[in-house]
PDB file of C-alpha atoms in Angstrom:
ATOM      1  CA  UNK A 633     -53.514 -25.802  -4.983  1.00  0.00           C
ATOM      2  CA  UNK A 634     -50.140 -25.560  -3.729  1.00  0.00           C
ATOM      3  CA  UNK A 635     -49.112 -28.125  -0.963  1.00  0.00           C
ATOM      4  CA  UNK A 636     -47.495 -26.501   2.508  1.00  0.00           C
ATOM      5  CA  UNK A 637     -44.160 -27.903   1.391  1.00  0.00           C
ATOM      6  CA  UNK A 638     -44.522 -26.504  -1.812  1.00  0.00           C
ATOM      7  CA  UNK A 639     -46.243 -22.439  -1.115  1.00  0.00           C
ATOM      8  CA  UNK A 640     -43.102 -23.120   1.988  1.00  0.00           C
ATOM      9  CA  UNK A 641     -40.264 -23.687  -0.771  1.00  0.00           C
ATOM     10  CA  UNK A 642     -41.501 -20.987  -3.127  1.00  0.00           C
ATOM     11  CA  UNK A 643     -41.544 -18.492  -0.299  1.00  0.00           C
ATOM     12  CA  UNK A 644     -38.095 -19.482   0.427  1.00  0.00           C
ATOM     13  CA  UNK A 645     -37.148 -18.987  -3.200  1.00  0.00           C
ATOM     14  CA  UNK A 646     -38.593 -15.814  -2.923  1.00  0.00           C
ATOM     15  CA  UNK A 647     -36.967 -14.806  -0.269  1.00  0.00           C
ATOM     16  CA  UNK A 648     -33.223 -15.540  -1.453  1.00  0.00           C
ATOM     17  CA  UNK A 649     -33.731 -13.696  -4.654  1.00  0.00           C
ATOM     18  CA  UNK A 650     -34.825 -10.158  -2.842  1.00  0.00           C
ATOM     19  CA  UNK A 651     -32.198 -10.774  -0.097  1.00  0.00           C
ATOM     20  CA  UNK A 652     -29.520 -11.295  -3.322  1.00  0.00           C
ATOM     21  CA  UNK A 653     -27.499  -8.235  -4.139  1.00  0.00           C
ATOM     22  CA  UNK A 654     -28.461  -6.672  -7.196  1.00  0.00           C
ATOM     23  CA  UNK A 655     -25.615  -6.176  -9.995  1.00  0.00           C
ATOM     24  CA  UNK A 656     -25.560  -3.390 -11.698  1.00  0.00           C
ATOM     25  CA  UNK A 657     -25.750  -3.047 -15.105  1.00  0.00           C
ATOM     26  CA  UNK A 658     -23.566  -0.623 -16.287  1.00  0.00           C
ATOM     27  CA  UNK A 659     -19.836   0.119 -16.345  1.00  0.00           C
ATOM     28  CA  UNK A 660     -19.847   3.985 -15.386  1.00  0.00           C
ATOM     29  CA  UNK A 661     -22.224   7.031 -16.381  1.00  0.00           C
ATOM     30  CA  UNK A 662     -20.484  10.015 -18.246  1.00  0.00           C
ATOM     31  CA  UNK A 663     -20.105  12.645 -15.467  1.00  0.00           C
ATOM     32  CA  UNK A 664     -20.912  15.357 -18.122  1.00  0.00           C
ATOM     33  CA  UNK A 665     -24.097  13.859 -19.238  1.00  0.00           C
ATOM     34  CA  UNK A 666     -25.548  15.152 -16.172  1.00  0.00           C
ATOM     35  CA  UNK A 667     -24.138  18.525 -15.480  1.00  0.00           C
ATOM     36  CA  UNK A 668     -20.857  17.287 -14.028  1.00  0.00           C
ATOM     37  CA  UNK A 669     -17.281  16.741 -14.959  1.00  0.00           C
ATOM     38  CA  UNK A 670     -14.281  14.339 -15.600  1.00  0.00           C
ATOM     39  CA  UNK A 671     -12.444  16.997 -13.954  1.00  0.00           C
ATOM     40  CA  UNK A 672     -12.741  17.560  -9.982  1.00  0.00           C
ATOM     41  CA  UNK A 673     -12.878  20.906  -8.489  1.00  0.00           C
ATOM     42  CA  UNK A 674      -9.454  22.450  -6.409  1.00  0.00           C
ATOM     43  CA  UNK A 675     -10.196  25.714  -6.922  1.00  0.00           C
ATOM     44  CA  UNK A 676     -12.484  28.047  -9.066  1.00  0.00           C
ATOM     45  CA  UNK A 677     -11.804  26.670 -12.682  1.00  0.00           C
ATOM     46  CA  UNK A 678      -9.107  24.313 -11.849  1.00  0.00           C
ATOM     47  CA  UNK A 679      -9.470  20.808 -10.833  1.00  0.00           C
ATOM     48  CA  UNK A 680      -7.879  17.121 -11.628  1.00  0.00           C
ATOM     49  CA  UNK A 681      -8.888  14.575 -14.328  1.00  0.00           C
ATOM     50  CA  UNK A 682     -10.396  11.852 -12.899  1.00  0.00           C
ATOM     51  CA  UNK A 683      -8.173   9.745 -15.129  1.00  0.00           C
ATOM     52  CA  UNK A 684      -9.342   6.043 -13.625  1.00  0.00           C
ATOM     53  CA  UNK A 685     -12.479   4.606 -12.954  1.00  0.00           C
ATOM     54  CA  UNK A 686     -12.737   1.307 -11.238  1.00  0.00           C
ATOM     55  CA  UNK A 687     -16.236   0.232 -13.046  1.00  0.00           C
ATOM     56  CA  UNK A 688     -19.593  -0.731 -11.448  1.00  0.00           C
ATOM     57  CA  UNK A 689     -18.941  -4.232 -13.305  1.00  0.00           C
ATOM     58  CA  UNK A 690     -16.346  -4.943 -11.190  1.00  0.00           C
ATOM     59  CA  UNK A 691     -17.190  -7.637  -8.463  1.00  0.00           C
ATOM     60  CA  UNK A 692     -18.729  -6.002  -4.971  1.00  0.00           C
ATOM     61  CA  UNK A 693     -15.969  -7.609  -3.209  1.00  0.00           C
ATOM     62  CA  UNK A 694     -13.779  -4.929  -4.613  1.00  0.00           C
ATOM     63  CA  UNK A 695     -15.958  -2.022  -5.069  1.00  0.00           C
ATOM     64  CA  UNK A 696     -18.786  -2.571  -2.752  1.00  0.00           C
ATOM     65  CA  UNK A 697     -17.942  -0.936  -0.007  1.00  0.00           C
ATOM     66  CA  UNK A 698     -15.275   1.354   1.275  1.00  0.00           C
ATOM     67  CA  UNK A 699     -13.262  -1.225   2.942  1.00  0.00           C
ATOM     68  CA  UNK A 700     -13.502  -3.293  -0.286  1.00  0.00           C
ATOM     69  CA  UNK A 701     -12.013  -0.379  -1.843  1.00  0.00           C
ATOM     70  CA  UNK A 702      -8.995   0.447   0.669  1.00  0.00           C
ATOM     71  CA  UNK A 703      -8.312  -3.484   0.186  1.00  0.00           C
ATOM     72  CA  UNK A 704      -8.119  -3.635  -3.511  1.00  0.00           C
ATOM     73  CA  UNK A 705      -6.032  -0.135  -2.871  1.00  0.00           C
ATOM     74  CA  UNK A 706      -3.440  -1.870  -0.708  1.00  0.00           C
ATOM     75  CA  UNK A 707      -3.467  -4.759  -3.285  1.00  0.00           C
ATOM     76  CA  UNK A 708      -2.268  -2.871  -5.963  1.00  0.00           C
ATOM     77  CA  UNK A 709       0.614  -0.588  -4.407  1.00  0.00           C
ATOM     78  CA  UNK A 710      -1.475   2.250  -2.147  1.00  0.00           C
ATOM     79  CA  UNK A 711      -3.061   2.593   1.419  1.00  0.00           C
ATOM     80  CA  UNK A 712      -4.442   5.146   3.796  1.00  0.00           C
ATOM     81  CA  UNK A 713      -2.047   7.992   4.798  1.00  0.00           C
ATOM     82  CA  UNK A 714       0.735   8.442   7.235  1.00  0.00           C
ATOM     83  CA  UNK A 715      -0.082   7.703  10.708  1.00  0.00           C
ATOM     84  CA  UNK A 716      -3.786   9.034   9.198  1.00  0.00           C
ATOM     85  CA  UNK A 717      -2.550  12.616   9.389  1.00  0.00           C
ATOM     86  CA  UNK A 718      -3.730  14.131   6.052  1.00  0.00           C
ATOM     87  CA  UNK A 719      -2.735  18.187   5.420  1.00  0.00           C
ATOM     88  CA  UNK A 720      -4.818  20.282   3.063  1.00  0.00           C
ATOM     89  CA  UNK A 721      -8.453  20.732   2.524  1.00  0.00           C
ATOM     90  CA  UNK A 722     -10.157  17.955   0.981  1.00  0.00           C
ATOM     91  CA  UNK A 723     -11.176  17.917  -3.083  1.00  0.00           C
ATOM     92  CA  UNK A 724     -14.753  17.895  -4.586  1.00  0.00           C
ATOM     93  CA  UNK A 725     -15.971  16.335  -7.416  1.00  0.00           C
ATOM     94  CA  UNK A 726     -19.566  16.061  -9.542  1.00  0.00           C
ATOM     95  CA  UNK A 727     -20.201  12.510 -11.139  1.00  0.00           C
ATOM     96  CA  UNK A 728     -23.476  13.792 -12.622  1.00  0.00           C
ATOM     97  CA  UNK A 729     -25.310  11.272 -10.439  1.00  0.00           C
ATOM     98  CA  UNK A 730     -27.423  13.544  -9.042  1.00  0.00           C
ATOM     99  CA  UNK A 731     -25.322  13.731  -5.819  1.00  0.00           C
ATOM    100  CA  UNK A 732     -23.745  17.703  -6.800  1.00  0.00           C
ATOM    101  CA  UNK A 733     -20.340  18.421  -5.970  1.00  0.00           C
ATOM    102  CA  UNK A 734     -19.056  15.991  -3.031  1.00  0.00           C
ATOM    103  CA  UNK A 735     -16.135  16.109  -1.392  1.00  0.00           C
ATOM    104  CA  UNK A 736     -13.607  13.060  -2.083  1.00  0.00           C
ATOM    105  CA  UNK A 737     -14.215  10.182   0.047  1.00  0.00           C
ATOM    106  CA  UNK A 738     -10.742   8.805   0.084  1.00  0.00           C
ATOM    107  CA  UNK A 739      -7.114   9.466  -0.216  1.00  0.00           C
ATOM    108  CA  UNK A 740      -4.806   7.335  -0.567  1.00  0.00           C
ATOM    109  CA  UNK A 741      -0.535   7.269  -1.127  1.00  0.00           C
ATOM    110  CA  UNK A 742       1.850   5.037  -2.472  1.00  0.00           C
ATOM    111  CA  UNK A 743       3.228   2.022  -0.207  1.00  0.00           C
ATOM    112  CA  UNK A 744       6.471   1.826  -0.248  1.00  0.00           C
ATOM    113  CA  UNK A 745       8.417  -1.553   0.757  1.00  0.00           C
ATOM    114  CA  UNK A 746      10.142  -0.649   2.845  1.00  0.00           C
ATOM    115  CA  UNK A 747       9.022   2.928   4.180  1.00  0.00           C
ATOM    116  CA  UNK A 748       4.847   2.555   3.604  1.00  0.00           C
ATOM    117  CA  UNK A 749       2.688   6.143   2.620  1.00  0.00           C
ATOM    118  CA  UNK A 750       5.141   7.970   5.419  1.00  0.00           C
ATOM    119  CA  UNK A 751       8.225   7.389   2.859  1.00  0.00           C
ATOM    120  CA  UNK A 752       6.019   8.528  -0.041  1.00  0.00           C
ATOM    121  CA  UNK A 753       4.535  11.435   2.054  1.00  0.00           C
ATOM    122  CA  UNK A 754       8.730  12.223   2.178  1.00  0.00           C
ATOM    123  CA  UNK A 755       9.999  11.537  -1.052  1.00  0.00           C
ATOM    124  CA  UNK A 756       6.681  11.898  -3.359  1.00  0.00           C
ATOM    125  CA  UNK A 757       5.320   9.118  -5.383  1.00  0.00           C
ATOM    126  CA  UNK A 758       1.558   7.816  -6.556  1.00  0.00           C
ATOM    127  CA  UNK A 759      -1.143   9.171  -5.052  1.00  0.00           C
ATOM    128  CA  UNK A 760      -5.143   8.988  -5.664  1.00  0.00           C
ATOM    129  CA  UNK A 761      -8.446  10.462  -4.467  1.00  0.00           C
ATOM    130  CA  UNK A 762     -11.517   9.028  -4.753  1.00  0.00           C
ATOM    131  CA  UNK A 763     -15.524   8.889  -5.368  1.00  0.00           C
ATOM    132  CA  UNK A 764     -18.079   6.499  -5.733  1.00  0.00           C
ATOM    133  CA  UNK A 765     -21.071   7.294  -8.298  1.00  0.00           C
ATOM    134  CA  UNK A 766     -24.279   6.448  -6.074  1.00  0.00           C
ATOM    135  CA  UNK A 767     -26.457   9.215  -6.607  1.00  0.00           C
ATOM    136  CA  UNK A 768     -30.521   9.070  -7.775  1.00  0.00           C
ATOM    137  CA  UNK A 769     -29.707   9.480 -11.368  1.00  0.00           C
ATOM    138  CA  UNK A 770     -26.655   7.774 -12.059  1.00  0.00           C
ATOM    139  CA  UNK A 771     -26.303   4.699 -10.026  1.00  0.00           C
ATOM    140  CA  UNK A 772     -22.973   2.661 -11.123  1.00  0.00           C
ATOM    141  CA  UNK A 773     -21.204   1.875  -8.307  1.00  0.00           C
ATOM    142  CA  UNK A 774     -18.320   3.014 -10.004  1.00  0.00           C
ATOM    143  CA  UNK A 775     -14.885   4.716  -8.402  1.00  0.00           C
ATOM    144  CA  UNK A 776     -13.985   7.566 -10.272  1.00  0.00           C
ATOM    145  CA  UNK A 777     -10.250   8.475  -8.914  1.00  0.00           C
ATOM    146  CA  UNK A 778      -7.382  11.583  -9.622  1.00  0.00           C
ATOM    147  CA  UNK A 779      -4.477   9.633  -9.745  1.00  0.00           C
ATOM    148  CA  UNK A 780      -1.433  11.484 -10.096  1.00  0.00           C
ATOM    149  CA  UNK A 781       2.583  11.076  -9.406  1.00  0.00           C
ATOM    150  CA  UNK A 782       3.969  13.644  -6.543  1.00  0.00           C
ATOM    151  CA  UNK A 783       6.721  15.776  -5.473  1.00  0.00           C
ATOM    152  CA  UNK A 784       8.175  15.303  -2.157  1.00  0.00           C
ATOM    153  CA  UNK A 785       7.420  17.327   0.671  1.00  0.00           C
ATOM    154  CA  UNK A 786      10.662  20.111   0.499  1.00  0.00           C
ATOM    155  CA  UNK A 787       8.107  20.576  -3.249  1.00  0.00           C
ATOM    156  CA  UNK A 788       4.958  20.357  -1.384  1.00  0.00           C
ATOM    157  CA  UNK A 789       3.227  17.353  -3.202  1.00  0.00           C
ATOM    158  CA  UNK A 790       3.031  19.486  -6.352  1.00  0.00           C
ATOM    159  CA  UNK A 791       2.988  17.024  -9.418  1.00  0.00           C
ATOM    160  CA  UNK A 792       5.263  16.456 -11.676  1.00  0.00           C
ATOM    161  CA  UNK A 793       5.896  17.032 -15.174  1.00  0.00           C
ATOM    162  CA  UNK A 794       3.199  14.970 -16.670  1.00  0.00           C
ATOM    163  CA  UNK A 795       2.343  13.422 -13.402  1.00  0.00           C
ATOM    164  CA  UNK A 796      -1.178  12.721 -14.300  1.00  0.00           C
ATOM    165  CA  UNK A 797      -0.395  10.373 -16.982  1.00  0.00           C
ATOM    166  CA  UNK A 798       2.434   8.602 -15.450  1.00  0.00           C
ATOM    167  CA  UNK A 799       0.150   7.928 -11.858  1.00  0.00           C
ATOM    168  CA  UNK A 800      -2.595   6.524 -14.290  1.00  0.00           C
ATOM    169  CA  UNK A 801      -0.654   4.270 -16.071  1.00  0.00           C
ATOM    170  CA  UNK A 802       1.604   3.221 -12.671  1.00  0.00           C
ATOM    171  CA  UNK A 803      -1.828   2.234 -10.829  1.00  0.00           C
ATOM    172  CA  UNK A 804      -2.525   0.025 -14.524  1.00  0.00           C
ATOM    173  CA  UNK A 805       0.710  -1.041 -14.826  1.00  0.00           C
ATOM    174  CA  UNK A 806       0.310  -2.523 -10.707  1.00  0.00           C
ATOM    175  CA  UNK A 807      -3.145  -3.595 -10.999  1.00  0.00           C
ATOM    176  CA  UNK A 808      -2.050  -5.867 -14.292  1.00  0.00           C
ATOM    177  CA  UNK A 809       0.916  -7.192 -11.884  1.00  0.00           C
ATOM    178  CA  UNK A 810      -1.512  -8.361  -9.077  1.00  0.00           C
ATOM    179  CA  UNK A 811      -4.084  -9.598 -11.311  1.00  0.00           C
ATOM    180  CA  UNK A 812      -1.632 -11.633 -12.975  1.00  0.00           C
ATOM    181  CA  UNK A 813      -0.309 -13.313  -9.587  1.00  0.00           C
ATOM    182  CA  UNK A 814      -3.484 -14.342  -8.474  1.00  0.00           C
ATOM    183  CA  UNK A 815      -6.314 -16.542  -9.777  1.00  0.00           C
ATOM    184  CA  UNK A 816      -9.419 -15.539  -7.507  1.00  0.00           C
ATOM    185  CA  UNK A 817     -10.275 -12.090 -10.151  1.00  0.00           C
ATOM    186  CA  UNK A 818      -9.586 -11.657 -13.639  1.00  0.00           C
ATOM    187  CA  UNK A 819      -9.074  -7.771 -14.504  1.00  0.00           C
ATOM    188  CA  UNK A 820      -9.255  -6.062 -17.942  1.00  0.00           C
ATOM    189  CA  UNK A 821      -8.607  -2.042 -19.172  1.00  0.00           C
ATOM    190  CA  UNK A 822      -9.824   0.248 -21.863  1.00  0.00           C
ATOM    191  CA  UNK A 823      -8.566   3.260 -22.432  1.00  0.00           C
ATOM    192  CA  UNK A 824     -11.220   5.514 -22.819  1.00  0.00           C
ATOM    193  CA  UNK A 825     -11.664   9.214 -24.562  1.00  0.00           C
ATOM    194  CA  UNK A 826     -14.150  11.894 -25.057  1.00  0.00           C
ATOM    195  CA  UNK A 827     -15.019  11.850 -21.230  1.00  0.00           C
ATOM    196  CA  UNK A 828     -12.089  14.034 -20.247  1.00  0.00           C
ATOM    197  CA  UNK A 829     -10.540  16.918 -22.801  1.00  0.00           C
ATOM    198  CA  UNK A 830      -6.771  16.165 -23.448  1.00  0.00           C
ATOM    199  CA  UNK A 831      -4.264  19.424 -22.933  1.00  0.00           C
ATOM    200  CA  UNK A 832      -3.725  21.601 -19.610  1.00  0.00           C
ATOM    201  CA  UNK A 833      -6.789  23.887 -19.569  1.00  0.00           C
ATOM    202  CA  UNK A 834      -8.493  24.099 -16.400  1.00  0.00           C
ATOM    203  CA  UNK A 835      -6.471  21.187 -15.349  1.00  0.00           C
ATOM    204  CA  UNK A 836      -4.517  21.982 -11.749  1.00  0.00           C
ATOM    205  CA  UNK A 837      -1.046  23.128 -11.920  1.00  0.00           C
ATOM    206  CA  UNK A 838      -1.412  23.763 -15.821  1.00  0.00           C
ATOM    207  CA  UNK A 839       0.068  20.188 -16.275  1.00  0.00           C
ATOM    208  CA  UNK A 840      -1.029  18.588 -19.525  1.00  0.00           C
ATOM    209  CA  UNK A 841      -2.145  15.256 -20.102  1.00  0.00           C
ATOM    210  CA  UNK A 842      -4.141  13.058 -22.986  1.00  0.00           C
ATOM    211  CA  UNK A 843      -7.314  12.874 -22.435  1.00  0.00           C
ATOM    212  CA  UNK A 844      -7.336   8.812 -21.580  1.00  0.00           C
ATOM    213  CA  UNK A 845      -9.544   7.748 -18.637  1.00  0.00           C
ATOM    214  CA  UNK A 846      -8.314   3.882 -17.887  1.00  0.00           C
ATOM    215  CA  UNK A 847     -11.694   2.249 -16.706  1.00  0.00           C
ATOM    216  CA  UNK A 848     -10.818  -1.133 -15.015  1.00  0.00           C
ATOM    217  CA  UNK A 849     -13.425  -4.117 -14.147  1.00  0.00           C
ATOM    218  CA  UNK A 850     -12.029  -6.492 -11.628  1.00  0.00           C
ATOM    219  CA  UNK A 851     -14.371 -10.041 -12.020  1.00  0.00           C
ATOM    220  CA  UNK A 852     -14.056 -12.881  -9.967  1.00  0.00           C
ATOM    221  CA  UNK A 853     -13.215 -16.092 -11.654  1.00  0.00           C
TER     222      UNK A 853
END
């Protein structure tokens, strides 16, 4: 028979390991596994690759929570939007986690230094949307985000020539910089196909791009 001290200690053990947050297992879920898309929705049969996905292996501190999110965003060259004014009706996208279409739950612009998201809301520059994939059937935790370079305003945001590549591989190129400045995370990227169709069809503004999705995990050290 177990001692008082003993059943007390085990309890306690017990305790800690259902209070401790669960990691999840997996990296992402492909979207069109489960009747959605790598492509969100602007209009009928037009939308924008979701060409990055921060993955559920990346370290809660980063992707567990909204404000995780907006401060890994801010880390890396982005943040919320001019004086939070934000024009246009917001985007939808469908993970295939079970969740259906859902509109994005952020939006975020380059930083400028000097100038912040007002200059880039002026003269154009990176810009993201994103979702997390948290639904009943495909749990990852994962940010799935339309990254894409902008026109300025006189254009009205409209992207540019090949804008969806070049605002993927601008957030890689600054998420490499910061990782490499600090010691606290260690981040690595894959460039991923077959979860997004390379060329312009049904992709917004008939603007072409590869195919690559860039899924980054951010670890702590």
């Amino acid at each position: 028979m177990l001692s008082f001290s003993r059943l007390a200690l085990a309890l306690t053990a017990v305790g800690a390991a259902l209070a401790a947050p669960t990691k999840r297992a997996v990296a992402y879920y492909n979207p069109n596994n489960g009747g959605g898309s790598e492509v969100d929705i602007v209009s009928a049969g037009l939308g924008e690759p979701l060409n990055v996905i921060i993955s559920g292996l990346s370290d809660s501190s980063i992707i567990g929570s909204q404000s995780n999110f907006l401060s890994f965003a801010q880390d890396i060259g982005f943040s919320t939007e001019c004086l939070g004014i934000h024009i246009g009706s917001p985007q939808q996208a469908n993970l295939g986690d079970g969740n259906g279409a859902v509109n994005q739950l952020v939006e975020y612009r380059e930083n400028y230094n000097p100038g912040g998201t007002c200059l880039e809301s002026l003269i154009g520059g990176n810009h993201l949307r994103g979702w997390i994939q948290n639904g009943p059937s495909a749990d990852s935790g994962a940010w799935f985000l339309a990254v894409s370079q902008e026109e300025n305003v006189i254009d009205n945001h409209d992207i540019v020539p090949n804008g969806y590549n070049i605002g993927r591989d601008a957030l890689v190129s600054n998420a490499n910089s910061w990782a490499s400045g600090q010691s606290t995370y260690s981040l690595s990227v894959d460039y991923v196909s077959g979860l997004l169709a390379a060329g312009s069809t049904g992709i917004n503004h008939g603007i072409s791009q590869d195919g690559q999705v860039a899924v980054i995990t951010v670890t702590r050290n």
